[in-house]
XYZ file of C-alpha atoms in Angstrom:
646
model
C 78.154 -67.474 77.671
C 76.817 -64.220 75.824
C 78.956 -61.069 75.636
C 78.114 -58.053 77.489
C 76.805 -56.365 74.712
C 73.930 -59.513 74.518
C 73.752 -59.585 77.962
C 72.904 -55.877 78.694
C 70.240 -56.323 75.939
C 68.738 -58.621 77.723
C 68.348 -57.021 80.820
C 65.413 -54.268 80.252
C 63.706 -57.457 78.747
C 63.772 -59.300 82.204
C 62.214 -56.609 83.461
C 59.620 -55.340 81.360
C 58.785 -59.038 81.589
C 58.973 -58.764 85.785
C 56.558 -56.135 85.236
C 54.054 -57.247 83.004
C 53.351 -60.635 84.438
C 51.292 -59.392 87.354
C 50.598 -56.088 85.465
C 48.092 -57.119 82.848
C 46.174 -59.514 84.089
C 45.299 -57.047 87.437
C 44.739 -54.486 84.809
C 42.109 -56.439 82.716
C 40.772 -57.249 86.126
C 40.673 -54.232 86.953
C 38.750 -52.682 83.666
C 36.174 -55.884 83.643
C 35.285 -54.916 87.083
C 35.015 -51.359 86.427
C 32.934 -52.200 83.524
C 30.714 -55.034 84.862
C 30.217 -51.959 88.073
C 26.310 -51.383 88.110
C 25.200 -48.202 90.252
C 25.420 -49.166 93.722
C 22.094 -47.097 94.899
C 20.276 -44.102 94.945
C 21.101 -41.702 96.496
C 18.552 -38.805 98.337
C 16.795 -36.279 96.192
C 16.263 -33.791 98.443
C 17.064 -30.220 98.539
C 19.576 -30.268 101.322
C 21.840 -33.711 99.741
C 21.999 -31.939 96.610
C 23.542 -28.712 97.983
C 25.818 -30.169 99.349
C 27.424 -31.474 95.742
C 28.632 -34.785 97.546
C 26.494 -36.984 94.752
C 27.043 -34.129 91.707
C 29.231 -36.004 88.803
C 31.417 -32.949 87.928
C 34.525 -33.013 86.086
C 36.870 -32.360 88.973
C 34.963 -34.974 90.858
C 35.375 -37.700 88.705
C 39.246 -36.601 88.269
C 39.400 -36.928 92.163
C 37.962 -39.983 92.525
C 40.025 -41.404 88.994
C 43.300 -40.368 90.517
C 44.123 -42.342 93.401
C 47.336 -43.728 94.477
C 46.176 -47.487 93.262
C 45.409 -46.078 89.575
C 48.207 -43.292 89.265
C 50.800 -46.282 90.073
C 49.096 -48.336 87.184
C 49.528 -45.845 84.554
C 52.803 -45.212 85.965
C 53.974 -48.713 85.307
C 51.923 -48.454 82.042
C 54.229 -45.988 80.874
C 57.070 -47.602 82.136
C 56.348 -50.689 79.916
C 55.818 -47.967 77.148
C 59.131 -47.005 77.473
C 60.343 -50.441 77.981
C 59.310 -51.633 74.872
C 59.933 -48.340 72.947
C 63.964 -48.554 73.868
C 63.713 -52.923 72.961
C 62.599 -52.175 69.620
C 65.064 -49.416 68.816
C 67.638 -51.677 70.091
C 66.882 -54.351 68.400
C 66.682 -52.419 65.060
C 70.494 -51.602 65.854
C 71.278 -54.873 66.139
C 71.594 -56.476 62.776
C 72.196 -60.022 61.458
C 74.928 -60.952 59.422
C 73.767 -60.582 55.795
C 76.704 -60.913 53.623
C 74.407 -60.524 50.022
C 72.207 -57.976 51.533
C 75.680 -56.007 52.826
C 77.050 -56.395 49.006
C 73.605 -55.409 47.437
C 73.420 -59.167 46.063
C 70.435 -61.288 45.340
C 71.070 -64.827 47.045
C 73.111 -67.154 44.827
C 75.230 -64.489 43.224
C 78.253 -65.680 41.113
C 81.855 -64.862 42.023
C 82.311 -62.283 39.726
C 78.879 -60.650 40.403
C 80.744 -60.412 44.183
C 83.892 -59.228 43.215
C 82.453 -56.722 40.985
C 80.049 -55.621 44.015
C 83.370 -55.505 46.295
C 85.328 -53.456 43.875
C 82.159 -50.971 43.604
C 81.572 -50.761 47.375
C 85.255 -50.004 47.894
C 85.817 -47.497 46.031
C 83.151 -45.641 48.277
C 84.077 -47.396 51.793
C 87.838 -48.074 51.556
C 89.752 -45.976 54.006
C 92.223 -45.153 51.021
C 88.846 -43.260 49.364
C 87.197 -42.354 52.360
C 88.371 -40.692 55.675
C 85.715 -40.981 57.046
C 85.923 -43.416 60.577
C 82.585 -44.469 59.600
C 83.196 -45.424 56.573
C 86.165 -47.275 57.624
C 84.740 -49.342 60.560
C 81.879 -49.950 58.248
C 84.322 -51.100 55.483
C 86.395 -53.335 58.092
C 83.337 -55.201 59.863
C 80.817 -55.435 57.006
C 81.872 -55.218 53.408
C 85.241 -57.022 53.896
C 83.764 -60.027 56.267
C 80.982 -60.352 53.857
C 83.106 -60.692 50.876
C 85.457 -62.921 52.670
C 82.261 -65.251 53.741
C 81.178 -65.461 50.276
C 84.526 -65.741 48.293
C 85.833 -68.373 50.746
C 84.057 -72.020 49.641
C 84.051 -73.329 53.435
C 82.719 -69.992 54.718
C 79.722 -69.773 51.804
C 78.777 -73.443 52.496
C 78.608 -72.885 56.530
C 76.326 -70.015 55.664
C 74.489 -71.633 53.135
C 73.874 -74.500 55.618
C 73.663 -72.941 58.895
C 73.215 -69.592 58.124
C 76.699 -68.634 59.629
C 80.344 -68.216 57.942
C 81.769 -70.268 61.131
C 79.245 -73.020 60.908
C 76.903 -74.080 63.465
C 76.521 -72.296 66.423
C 76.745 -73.422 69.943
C 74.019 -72.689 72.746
C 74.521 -69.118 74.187
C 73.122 -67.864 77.685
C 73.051 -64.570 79.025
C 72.694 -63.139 82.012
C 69.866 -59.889 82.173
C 72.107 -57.649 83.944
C 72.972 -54.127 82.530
C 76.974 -53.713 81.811
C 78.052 -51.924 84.189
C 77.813 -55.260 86.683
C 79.783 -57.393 84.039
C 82.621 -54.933 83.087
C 84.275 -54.900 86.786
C 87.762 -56.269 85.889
C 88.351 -59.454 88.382
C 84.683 -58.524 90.562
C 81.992 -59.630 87.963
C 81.671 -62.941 90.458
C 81.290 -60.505 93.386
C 79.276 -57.999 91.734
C 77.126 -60.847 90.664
C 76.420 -62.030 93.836
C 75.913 -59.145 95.640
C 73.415 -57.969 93.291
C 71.659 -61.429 93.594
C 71.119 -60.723 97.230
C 70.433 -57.659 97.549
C 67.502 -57.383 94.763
C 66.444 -61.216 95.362
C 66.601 -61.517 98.450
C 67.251 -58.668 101.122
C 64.534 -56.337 99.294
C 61.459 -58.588 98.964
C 62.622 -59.272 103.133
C 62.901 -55.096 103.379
C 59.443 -55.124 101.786
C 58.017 -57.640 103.631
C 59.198 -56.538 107.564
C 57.632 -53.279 106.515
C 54.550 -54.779 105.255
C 53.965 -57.007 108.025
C 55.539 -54.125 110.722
C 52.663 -52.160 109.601
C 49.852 -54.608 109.348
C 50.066 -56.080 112.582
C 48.809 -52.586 114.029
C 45.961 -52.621 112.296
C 43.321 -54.924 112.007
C 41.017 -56.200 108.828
C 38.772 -52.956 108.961
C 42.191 -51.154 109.130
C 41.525 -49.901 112.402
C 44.307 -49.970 115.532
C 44.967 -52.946 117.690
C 45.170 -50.227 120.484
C 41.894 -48.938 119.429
C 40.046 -52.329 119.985
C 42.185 -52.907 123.378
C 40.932 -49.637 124.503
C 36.994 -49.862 123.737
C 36.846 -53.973 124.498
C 38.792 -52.387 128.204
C 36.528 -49.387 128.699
C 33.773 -50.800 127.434
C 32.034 -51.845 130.703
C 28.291 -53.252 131.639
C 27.749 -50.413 133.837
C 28.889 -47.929 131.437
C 26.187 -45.261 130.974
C 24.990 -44.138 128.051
C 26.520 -40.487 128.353
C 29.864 -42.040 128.260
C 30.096 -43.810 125.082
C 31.674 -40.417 123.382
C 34.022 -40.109 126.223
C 35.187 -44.393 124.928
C 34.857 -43.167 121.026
C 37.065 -40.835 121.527
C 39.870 -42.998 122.911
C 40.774 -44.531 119.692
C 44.757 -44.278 118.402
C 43.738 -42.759 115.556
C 42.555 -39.601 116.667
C 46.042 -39.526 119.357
C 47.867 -38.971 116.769
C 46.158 -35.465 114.992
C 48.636 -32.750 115.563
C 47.910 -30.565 117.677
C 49.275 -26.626 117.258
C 49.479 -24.030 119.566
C 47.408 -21.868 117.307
C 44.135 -23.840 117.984
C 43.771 -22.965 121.407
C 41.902 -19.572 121.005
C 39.857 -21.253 118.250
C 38.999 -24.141 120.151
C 38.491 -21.951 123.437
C 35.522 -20.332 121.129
C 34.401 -23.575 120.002
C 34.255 -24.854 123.669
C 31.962 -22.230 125.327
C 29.796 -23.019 121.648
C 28.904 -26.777 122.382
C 29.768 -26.784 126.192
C 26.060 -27.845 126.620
C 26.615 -30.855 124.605
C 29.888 -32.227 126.790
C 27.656 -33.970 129.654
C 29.095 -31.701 132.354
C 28.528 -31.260 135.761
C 26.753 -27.657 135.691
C 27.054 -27.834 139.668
C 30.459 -27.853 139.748
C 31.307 -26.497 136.819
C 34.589 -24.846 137.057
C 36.064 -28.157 138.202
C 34.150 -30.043 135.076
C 35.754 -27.491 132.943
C 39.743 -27.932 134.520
C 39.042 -31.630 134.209
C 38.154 -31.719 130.683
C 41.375 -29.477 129.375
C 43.622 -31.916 131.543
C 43.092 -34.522 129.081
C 45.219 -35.400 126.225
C 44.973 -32.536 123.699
C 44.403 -34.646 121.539
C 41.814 -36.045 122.722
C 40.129 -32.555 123.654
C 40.258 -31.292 120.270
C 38.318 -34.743 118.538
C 35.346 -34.359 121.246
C 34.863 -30.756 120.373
C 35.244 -31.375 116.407
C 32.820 -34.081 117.083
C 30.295 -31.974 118.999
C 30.961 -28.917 116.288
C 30.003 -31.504 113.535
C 26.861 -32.905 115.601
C 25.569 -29.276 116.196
C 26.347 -27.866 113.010
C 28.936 -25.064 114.508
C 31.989 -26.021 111.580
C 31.373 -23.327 109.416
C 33.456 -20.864 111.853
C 36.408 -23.350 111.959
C 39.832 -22.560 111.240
C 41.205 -24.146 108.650
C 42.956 -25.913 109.938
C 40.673 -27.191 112.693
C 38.071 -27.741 109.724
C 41.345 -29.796 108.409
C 41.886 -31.578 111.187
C 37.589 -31.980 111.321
C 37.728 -33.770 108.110
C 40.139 -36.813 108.888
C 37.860 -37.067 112.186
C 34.841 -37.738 110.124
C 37.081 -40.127 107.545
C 38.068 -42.321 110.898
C 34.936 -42.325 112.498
C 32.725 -45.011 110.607
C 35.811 -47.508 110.635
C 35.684 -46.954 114.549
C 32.054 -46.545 114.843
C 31.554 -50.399 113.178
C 34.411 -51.442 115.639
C 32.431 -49.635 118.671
C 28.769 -51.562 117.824
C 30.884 -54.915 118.581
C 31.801 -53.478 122.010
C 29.206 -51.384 123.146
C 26.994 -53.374 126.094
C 23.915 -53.805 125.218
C 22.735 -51.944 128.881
C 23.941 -48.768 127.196
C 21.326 -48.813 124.611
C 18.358 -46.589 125.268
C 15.054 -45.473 123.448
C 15.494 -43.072 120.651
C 13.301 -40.682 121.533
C 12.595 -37.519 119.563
C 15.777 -38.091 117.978
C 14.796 -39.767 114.393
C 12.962 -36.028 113.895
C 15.909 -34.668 113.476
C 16.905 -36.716 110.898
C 14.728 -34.874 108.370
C 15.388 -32.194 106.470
C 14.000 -28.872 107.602
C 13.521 -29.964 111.026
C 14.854 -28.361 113.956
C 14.006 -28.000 117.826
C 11.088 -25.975 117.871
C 9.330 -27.655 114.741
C 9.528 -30.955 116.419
C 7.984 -29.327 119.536
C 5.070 -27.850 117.695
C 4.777 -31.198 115.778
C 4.722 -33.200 119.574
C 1.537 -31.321 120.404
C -0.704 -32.216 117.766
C -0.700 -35.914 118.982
C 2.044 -36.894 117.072
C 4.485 -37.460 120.194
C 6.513 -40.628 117.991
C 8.398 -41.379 115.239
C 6.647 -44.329 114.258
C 3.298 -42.429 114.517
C 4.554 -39.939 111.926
C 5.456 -42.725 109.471
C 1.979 -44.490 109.967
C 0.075 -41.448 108.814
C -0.823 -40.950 105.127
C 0.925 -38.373 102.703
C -1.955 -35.913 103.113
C -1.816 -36.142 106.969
C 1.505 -35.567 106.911
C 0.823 -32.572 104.234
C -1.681 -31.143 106.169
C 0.684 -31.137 109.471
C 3.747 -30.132 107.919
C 2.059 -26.918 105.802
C 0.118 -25.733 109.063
C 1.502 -26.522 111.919
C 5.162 -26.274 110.849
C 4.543 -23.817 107.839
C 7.129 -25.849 105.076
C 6.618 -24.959 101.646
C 5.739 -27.208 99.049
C 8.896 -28.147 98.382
C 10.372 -28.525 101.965
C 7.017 -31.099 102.677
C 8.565 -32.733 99.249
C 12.008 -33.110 100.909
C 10.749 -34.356 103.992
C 8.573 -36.861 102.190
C 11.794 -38.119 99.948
C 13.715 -38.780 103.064
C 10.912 -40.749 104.590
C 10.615 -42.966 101.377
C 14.092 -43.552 101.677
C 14.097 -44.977 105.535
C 13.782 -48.419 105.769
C 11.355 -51.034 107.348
C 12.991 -53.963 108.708
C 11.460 -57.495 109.739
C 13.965 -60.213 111.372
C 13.502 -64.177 111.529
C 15.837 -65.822 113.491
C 16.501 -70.037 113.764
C 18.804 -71.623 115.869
C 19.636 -75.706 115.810
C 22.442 -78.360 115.705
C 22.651 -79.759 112.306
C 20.333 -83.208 111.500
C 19.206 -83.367 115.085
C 16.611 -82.024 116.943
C 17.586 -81.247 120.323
C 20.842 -79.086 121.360
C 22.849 -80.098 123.865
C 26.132 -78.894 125.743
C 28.978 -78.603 123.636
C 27.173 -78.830 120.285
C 27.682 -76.777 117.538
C 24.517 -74.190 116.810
C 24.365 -72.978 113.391
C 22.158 -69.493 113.602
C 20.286 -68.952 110.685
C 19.129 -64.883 110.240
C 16.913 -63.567 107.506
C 16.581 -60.179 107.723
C 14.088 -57.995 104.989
C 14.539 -54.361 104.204
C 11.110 -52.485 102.371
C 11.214 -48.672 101.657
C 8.340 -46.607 100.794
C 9.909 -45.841 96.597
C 10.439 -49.711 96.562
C 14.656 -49.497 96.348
C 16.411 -52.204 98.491
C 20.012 -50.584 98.321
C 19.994 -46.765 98.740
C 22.579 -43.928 100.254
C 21.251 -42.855 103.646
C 19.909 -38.679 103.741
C 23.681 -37.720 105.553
C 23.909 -33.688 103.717
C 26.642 -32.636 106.259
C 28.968 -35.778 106.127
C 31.319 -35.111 103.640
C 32.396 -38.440 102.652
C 30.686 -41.374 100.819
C 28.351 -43.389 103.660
C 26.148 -46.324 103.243
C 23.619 -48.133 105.150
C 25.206 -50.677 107.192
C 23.157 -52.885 109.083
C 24.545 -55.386 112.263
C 22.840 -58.828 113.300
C 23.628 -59.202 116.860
C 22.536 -62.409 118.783
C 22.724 -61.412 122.319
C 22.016 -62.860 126.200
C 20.954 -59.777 127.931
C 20.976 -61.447 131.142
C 24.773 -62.191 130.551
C 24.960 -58.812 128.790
C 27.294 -61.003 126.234
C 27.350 -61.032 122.290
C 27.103 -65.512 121.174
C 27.199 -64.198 117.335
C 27.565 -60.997 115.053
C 27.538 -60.427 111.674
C 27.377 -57.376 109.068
C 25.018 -56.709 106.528
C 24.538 -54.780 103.976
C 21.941 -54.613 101.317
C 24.151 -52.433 98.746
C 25.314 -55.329 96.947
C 23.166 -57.799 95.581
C 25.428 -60.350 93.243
C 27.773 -60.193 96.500
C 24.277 -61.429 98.584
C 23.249 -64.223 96.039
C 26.934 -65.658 95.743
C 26.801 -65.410 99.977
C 23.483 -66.884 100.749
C 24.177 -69.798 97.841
C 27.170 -70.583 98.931
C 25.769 -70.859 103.017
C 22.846 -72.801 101.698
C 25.041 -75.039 100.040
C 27.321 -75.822 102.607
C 23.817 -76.403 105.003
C 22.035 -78.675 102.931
C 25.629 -80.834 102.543
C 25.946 -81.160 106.330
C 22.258 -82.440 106.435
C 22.760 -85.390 103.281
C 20.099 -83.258 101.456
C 19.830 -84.677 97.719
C 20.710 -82.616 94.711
C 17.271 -82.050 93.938
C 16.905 -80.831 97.222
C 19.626 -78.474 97.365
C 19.364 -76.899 94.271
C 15.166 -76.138 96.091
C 16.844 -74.676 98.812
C 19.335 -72.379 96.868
C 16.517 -70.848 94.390
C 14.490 -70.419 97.017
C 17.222 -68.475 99.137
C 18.502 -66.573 95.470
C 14.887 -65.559 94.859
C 15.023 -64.079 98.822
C 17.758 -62.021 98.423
C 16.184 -60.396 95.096
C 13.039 -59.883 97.304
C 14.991 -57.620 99.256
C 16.635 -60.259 102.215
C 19.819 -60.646 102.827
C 21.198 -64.255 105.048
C 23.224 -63.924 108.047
C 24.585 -67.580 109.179
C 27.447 -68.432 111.554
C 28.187 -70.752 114.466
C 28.398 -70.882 118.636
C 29.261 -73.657 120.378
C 26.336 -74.431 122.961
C 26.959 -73.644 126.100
C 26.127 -75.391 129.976
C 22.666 -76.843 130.552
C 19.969 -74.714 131.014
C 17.075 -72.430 129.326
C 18.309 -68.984 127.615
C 16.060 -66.149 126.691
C 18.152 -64.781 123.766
C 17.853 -61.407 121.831
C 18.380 -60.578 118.306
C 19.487 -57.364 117.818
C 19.472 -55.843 114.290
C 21.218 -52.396 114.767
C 21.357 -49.873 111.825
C 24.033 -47.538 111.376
C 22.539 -44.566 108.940
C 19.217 -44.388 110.605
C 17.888 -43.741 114.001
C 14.834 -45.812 114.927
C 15.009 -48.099 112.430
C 16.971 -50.866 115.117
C 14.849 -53.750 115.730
C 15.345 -56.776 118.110
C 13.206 -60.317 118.397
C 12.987 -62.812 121.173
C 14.774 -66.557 120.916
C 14.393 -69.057 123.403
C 17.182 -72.202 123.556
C 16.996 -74.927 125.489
C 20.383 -76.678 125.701
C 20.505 -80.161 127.281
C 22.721 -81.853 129.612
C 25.187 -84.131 127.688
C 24.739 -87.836 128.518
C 27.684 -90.424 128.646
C 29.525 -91.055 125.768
C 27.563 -88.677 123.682
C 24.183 -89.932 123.446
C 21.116 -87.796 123.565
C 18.448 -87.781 125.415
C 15.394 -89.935 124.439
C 17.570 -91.855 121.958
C 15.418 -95.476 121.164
C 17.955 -98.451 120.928
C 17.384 -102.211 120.511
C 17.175 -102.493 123.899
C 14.642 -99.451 124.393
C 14.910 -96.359 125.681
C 18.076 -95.017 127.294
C 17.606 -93.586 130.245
C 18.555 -89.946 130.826
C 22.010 -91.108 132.837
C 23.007 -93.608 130.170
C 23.735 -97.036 130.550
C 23.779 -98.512 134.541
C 27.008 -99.577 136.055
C 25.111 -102.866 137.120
C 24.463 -103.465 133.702
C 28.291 -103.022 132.723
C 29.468 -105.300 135.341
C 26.894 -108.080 134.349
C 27.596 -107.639 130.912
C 31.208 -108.322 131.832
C 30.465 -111.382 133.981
C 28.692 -113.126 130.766
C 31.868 -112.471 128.650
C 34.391 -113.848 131.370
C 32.020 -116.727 132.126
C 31.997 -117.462 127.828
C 35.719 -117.518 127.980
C 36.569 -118.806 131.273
C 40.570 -120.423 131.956
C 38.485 -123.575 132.876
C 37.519 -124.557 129.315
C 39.168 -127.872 129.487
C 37.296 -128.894 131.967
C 34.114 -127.480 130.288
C 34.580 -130.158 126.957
C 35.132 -132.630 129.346
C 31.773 -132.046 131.021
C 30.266 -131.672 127.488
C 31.207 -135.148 126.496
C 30.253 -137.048 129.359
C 27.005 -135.286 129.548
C 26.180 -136.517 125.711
C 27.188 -139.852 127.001
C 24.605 -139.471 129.435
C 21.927 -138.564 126.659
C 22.667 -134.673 127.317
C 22.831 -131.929 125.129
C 24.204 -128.186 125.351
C 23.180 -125.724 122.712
C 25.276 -122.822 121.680
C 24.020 -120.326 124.218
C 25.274 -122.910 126.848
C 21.601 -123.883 128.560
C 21.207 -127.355 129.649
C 18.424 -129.770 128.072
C 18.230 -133.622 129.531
C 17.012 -136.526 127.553
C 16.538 -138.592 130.249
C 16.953 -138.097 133.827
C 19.880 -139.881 134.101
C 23.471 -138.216 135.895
């Protein structure tokens, strides 16, 4: 066993090795992703987007979005390693090997009197008797005279000649990487030992991992509540109407928990009578509406009145506090919003309107009315016209300048046109029946008017970083029930090629497609998604006999009127006996829709009983006195008669 002194060396090498096991290789994965990172999109050019600074690449910006709590604890651990391996290499510098020649200023080989001359000389400057100095003398003691004993001695030289050592040849040594202060406990180094053992190898990774898991069982993979999803999937009702949906967003944990002060009830007082028109009350009985809405949970109250102040524009006379309290709304509310469109019936979706206006820049009430009356009462028919229509309209009957008419027209390059195809089918068989497994193959193609596939939506007043996000519903209306959903997105295109290859793969497999054949199918898909598609594919297990008029919803999260939905019709068949479809040709023929007859079953059993009767003695003894009698039997056991004979 090591000393101490070896043994608390060793410790800050344990753990500078401890920490840069996992540390450097997720730091070069970390730099090769942050170097192989192409931009993501474009983002909108016009007037109001770059106001508002969110895409501007200042200084402090890129500081901000550098120093999060992922990178600071990487450079924090980088130094730490610095330090680490700073304090090993100073250490190790103090510890020296036993050199007797170098201690005596010899050249290897020296003769005896070369060392006892180098002795005498070296102790006249060292020897206690010369020098007072406690330095001097514990150098004297441990170096000069050890060395000159090692040399002068004949056993000692050869040991170190051989093995490098005045003792000879050295044993195995372990040591333990713990710092000293665990090892010099006089009679508790056992105890010591062990408790340390548990405590750092045991009870904290189990600390670490009840928290972990305490915490991650609230939330969910989107890092959204458990209680948030229990409340929407609860409220979330087929006869919900469409004014209520705000009154279900605003149920989530998340926004329970804002803090609510005592100083934000004059402010949000204010901000109540400023977007009361927006809070779907009653206006006949409006005094009740109003005690109604203030007896909910405060909390509650003050995220439907940020909301509405966000919606109408009204948060530039916020507190700040409230505008505080604003922000972390609008950082919880796409999380919630993606868990919402999973939950939301599909009876609470309703025509747009003159809503997408509004999504343009410049564009308020009474420009959209003045816009209505020249014949242009849709979205859609503003999109179909041509850019000198739309010049021509915009200049005279809404008087924009040139450059507001060049804002608008950015933002409607920028919204996308969508086209869905939707297949459904069992895999390798033509007909579905009950209890099958439907694979639901979705191609879904995005075109813009500037040609980009992956772009940042026109959002000026959100404050945060938003992207398009698009969600494939497949959908029985009748039912008002959701048989598949998946998300899309169209900002990442190696993700989509790596995706769709991989489905296409797996499809063609199932099917016994050749090589050849699959490596078709997965250009063809690659060459898809650079086209500007992007593959949704999943699974439903068929369900009872019958014909279903299905709906595919595509449902867009950054633009309004850009949702788009296409008819499906599935036939699923009843399930005949022992699996066997419909139609199926056998030897025999066609089976018949009910499978094989019970008739049939019996009679097939008679012929095997009657093959294998008991009475088979009796049967060879029939079979030889009818060949004495000039009879034969052939295998399938029918009589023919050579003569007429009995």
């Amino acid at each position: 066993m090591a000393d101490s002194e070896e043994n608390n060396a060793l410790f800050p090498i344990f753990i500078l090795s401890m920490i840069a096991l996992p540390l450097v290789p997720y730091t070069i994965l970390k730099l090769f992703r942050a170097a192989s990172k192409k931009t993501k999109c474009i983002n909108c050019e016009c007037s109001d987007c770059s106001r508002s600074g969110k895409y501007r690449k200042s200084v402090f910006k890129w500081i901000t979005s550098v120093s999060t709590c992922g990178n600071l604890t990487l450079v924090l651990l980088w130094v730490i390693m610095a330090i680490l391996v700073y304090y090993i290499k100073h250490m190790n510098s103090e510890i020296q090997v036993f050199e007797p020649f170098n201690i005596l200023g010899l050249e290897p080989g020296a003769s005896d009197s070369e060392i006892k001359k180098a002795y005498r000389r070296l102790s006249i400057q060292y020897h206690p008797d010369k020098n007072p100095d406690p330095a001097a003398h514990k150098y004297f003691v441990e170096s000069i005279s050890k060395a000159y004993q090692a040399l002068t001695d004949p056993i000692s030289r050869e040991n170190y000649e051989k093995y490098g050592h005045p003792d000879g040849r050295q044993g195995f040594q372990m040591g333990i990487a713990l710092p000293r202060f665990l090892l010099n406990i006089d009679g508790a180094s056992g105890g010591v030992l062990l408790i340390w053992i548990v405590g750092v190898c045991i009870l904290l990774p189990l600390v670490a991992a009840v928290v972990y898991l305490s915490r991650s069982s609230k939330y969910t993979g989107n890092y959204v509540k458990n209680d948030t999803l229990g409340a929407y999937f609860h409220l979330m009702k087929p006869s919900l109407a469409p004014s209520k949906v705000m009154e279900v967003f605003i149920k989530a944990a998340e926004f329970v928990e804002i803090p609510v002060r005592r100083s934000d009830d004059e402010p949000l007082q204010k901000l109540f009578m400023a977007v009361r028109s927006e809070l779907n009350l009653d206006l006949k009985n409006i005094k009740k509406e109003q005690a109604k809405f203030w007896k909910q949970h405060p909390a509650l109250v003050k995220t439907e009145l940020l909301i509405q102040a966000h919606l109408t524009h009204e948060t530039a006379n916020l507190s700040p506090d409230l505008e505080r309290d604003c922000m972390r709304v609008l950082e919880f509310a796409p999380r919630l919003l993606e868990e919402l469109v999973k939950a939301v019936p599909l009876s609470t979706r309703k025509s747009e309107g003159i809503a997408p206006f509004f999504q343009l820049p410049h564009f308020n009430d009474d420009i959209v009315k003045k816009i209505t009356r020249k014949k242009v009462s849709t979205f859609q028919e503003l999109q179909e016209m041509t850019i000198e229509e739309r010049a021509v309209l915009f200049s005279q009957v809404a008087n924009f300048s040139a450059s507001e008419v060049e804002d608008v027209e950015n933002v409607l390059k920028l919204i996308p046109s969508l086209t869905v195809e939707v297949t459904c089918g069992t895999e390798g068989e033509e007909a579905i029946q009950e209890g099958d497994i439907v694979t639901v193959q979705t191609w879904v193609t995005l075109k813009r008017a500037n040609g980009l596939i992956g772009a940042l939506p026109h959002a000026p007043n959100y404050p945060f970083h938003k992207e398009e996000n698009f969600w494939c519903l497949l959908a029985d209306s009748n039912s008002n029930s959701v048989w598949f959903s998946q998300k899309i997105s169209f900002m990442d295109e190696a993700a989509a090629v790596t995706a769709a290859s991989t489905a296409i793969e797996e499809r063609m497999e199932v099917l016994g497609a050749s090589p050849k054949e699959t490596s078709s199918a997965i250009r063809e898909a690659v060459e898809k998604v650079k086209n500007g598609c992007r593959l949704a594919m999943g699974k439903f297990l068929a369900p009872a006999e019958g014909n279903y008029n299905l709906t595919c919803y595509l449902l867009c999260d950054s633009w309004i009127g850009c949702d788009r939905k296409s008819s499906l019709k599935l036939k699923v068949l009843k399930r005949t006996r022992a699996g066997i479809r419909d139609g199926q040709m056998t030897d025999g023929g066609l089976i018949p829709e009910g499978g094989i007859d019970e008739e049939e079953e019996i009679e097939e059993e008679e012929d095997i009983e009657s093959e294998y009767s008991e009475d088979e003695e009796d049967a060879q003894d029939t079979n030889k006195k009818g060949r004495a009698n000039g009879r034969v039997h052939d295998k399938s056991g029918s009589e023919s008669s050579g003569s007429d004979e009995e």
